[in-house]
Short mmCIF file of C-alpha atoms in Angstrom, two decimals:
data_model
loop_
_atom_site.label_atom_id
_atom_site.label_comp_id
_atom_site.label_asym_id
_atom_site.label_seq_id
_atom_site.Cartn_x
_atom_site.Cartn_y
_atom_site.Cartn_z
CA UNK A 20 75.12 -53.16 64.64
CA UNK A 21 74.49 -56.66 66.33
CA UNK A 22 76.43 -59.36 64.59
CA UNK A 23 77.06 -62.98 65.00
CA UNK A 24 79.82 -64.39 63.20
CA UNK A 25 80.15 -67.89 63.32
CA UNK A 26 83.56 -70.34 61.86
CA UNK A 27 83.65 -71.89 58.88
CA UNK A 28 82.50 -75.30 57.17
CA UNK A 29 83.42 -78.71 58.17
CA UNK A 30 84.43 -81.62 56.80
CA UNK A 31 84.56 -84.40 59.52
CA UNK A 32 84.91 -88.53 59.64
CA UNK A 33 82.10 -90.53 61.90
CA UNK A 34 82.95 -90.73 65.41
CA UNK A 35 85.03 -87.41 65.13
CA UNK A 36 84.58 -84.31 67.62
CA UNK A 37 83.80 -81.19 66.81
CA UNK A 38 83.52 -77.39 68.22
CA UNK A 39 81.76 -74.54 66.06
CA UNK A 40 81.56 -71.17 67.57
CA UNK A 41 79.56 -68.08 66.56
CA UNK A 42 80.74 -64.66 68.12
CA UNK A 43 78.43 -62.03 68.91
CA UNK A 44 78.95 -58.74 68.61
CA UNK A 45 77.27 -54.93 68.61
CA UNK A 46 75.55 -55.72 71.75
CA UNK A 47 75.60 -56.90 75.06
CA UNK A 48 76.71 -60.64 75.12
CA UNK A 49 75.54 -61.90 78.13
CA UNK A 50 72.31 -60.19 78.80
CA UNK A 51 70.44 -62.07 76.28
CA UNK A 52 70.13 -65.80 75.18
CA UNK A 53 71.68 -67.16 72.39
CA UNK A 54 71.24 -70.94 71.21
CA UNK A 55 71.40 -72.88 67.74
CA UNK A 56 69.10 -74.21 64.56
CA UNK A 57 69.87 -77.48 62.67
CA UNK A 58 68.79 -77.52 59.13
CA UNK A 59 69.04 -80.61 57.24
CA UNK A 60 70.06 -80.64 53.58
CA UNK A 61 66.40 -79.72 52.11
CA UNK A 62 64.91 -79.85 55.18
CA UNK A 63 63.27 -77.25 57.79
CA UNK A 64 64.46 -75.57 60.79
CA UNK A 65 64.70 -77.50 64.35
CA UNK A 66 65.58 -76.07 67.17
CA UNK A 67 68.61 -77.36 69.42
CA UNK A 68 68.74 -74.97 72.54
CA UNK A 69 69.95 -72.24 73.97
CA UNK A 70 72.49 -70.52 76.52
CA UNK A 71 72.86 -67.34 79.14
CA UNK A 72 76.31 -66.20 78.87
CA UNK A 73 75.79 -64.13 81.85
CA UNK A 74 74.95 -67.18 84.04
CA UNK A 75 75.96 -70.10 81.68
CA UNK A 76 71.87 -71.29 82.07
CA UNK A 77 71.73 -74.06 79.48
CA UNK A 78 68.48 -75.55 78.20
CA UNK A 79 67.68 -77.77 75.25
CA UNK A 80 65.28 -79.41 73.29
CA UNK A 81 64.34 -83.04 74.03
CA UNK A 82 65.44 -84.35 70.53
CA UNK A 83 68.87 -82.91 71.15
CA UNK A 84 69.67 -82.96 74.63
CA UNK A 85 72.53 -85.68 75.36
CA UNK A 86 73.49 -85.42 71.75
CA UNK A 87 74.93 -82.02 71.69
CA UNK A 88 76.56 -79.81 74.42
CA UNK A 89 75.98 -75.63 73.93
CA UNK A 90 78.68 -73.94 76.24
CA UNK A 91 79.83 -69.88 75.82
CA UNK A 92 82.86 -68.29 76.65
CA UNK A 93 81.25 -65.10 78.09
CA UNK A 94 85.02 -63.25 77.91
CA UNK A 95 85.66 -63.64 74.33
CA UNK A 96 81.54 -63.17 73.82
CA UNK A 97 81.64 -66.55 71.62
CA UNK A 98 78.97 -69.41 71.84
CA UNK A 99 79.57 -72.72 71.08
CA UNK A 100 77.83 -76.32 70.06
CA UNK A 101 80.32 -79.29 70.18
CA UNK A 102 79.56 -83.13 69.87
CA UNK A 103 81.89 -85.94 71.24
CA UNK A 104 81.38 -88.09 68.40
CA UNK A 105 79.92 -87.38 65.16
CA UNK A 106 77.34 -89.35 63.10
CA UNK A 107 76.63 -89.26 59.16
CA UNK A 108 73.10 -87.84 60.40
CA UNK A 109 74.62 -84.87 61.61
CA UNK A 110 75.52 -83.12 58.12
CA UNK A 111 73.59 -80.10 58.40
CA UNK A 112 73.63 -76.43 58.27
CA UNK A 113 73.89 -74.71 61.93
CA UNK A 114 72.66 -71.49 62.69
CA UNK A 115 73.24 -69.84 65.64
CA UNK A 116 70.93 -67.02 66.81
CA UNK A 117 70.10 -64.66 69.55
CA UNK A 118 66.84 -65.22 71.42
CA UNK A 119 64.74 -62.95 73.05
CA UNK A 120 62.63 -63.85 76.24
CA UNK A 121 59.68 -62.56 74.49
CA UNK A 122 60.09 -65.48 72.30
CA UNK A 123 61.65 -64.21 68.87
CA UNK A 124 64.69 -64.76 67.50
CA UNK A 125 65.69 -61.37 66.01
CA UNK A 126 69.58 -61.91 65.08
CA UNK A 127 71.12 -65.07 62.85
CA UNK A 128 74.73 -65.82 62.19
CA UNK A 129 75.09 -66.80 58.55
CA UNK A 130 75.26 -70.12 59.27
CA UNK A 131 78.15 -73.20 59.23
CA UNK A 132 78.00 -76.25 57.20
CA UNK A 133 79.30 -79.52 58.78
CA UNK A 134 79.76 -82.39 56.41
CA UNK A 135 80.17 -85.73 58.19
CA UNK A 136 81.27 -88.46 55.66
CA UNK A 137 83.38 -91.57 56.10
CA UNK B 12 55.79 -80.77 74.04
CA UNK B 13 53.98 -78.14 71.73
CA UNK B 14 53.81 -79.27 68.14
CA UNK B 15 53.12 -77.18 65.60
CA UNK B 16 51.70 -78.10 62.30
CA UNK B 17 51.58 -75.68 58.88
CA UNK B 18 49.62 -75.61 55.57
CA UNK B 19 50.14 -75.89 53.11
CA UNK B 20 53.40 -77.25 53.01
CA UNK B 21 54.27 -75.46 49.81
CA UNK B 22 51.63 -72.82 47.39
CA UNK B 23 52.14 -71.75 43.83
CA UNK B 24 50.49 -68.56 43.24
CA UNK B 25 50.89 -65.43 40.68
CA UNK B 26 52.60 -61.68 41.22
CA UNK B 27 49.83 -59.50 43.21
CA UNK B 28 48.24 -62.73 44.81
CA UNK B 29 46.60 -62.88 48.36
CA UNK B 30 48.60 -65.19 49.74
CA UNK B 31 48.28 -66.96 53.04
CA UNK B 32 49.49 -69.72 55.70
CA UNK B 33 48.13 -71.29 58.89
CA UNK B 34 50.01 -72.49 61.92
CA UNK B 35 48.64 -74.41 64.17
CA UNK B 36 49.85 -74.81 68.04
CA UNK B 37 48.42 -78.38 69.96
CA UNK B 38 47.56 -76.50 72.61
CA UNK B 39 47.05 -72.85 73.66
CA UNK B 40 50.25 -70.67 73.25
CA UNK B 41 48.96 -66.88 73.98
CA UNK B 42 50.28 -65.01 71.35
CA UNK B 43 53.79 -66.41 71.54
CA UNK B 44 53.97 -67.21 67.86
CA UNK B 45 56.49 -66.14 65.20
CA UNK B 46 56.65 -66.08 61.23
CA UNK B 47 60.21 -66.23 59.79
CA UNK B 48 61.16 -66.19 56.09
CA UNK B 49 63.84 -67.92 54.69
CA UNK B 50 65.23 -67.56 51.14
CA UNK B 51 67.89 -70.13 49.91
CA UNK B 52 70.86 -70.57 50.90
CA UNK B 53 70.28 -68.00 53.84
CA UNK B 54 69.53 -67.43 57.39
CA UNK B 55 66.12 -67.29 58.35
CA UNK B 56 64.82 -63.12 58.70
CA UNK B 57 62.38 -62.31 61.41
CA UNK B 58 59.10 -60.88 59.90
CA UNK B 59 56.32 -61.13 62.11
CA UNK B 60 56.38 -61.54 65.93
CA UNK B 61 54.03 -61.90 69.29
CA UNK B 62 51.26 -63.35 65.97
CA UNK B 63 50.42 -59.78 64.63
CA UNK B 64 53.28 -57.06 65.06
CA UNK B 65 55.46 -56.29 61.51
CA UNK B 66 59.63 -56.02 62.89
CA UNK B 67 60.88 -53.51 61.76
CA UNK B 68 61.83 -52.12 58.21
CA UNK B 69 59.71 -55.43 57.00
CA UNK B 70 57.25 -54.45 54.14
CA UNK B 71 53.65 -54.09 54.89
CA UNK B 72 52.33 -56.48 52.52
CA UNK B 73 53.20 -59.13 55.51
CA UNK B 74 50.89 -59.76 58.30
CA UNK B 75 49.93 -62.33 60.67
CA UNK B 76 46.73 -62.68 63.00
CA UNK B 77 45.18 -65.38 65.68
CA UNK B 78 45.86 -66.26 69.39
CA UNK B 79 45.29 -69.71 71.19
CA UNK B 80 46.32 -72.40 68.95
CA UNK B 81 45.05 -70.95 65.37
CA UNK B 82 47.42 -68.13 63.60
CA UNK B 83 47.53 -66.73 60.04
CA UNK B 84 50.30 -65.36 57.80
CA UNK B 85 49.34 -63.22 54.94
CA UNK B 86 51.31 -61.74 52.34
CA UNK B 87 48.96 -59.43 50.60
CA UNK B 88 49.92 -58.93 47.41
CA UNK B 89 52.83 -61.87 45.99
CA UNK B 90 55.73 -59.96 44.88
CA UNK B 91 58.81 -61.89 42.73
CA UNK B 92 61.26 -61.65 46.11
CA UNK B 93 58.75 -63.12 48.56
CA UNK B 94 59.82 -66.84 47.10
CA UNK B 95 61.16 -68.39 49.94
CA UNK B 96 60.15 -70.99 52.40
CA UNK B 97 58.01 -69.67 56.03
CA UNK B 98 57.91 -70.99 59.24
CA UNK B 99 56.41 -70.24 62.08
CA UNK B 100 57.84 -70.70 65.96
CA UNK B 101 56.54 -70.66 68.94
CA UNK B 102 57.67 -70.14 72.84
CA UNK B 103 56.70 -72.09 75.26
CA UNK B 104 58.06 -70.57 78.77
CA UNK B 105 56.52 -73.29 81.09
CA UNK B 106 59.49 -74.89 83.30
CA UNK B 107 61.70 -76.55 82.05
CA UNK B 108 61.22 -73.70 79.60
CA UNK B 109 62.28 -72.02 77.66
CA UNK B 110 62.15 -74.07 74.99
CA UNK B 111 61.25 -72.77 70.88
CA UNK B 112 59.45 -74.70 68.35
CA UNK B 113 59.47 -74.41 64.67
CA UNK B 114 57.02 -75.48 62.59
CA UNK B 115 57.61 -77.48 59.26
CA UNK B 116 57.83 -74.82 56.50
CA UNK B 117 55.60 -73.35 53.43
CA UNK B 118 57.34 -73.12 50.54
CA UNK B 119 56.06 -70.38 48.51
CA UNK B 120 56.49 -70.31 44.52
CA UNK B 121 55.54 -68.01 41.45
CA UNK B 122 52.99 -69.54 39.46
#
């Protein structure tokens, strides 16, 4: 059964770092791409980007590239999305997900809420 | 960049309704065009993919249609656990592909 587990919430200050990971299991980790969703509170889904484990191929969306980095640690098959310094703006839920070449996203972690408040 | 755009943005309608959505890509996109379902306070669930094929175990009330830039999601007949908010996505795998687009949501309601 493919699974992707990823930590839990966050509570954070404004210019704090952060790491969340999401760890994939039930299939093989680094022969498909896997890459995170941002959902604002009441908001839709945006897309942040996406990672090869098997080759550490990054790529990500215009509106978040510079802002976030997506890295994987293909040994331990765990993704990750960090920022260096965190803004109010970034409270959200984050979903990570496996993504198919095909273009579908057929497996989602359940999701981790990050809470950036002074 | 491919936008996508969705209406309504959110429907009311009554158990046993024809319901249905439209996506729209700003320019051609094949069939590369998703439908997702998300109820709250979960993760989005894969329901419709490539525009018209139903993944796997989802109910047959759901279907989608269209190629190019026009697509359509229909749930046939409304049912009380359909309330949840759809999205479409698309693919684009031009270089510096590939890159995945959602579009903004229809939130769907029992009248």
């Amino acid at each position: 059964e493919v699974q992707l587990v990823q930590s839990g919430a966050e509570v954070k200050k404004p210019g704090e770092s952060l790491k969340i990971s999401c760890k994939g299991s039930g299939y093989s980790f680094t022969s498909y791409w896997i890459g995170w969703v941002r959902q604002m509170p009441g908001k839709g889904l945006e897309w942040m980007g996406i990672i090869y484990p098997g080759d550490s191929d990054t790529r990500y969306s215009p509106s978040f590239q510079g802002q976030v980095t997506i890295s994987a640690d293909k040994s331990i098959s765990t993704a990750y999305l960090q920022w260096s310094s965190l803004k109010a703006s970034d409270t959200a839920m984050y979903y990570c997900a496996r993504h198919r070449l095909t273009g579908l996203i057929d497996y989602w972690g359940q999701g981790t809420l990050v809470t950036v408040s002074s | 960049d491919i936008q996508m755009t969705q209406s309504p943005s959110s429907l009311s309608a009554s158990v046993g309704d024809r319901v249905t959505i439209t996506c729209q890509a700003s320019q051609d996109i094949s069939n590369y065009l998703n439908w997702y379902q998300q109820k709250p306070g979960k993760a989005p669930k894969l329901l419709i993919y490539d525009a018209s094929n139903l993944e796997t175990g989802v109910p047959s009330r759901f279907s989608g249609s269209g190629s190019g830039t026009d697509f359509t999601f229909t749930i046939s007949s409304l049912q009380p656990e359909d309330i949840a908010t759809y999205y479409c996505q698309q693919y684009d795998n031009l270089p510096p592909a590939p890159l995945f687009t959602f579009g903004p949501g229809t939130k769907v309601d029992i009248k």
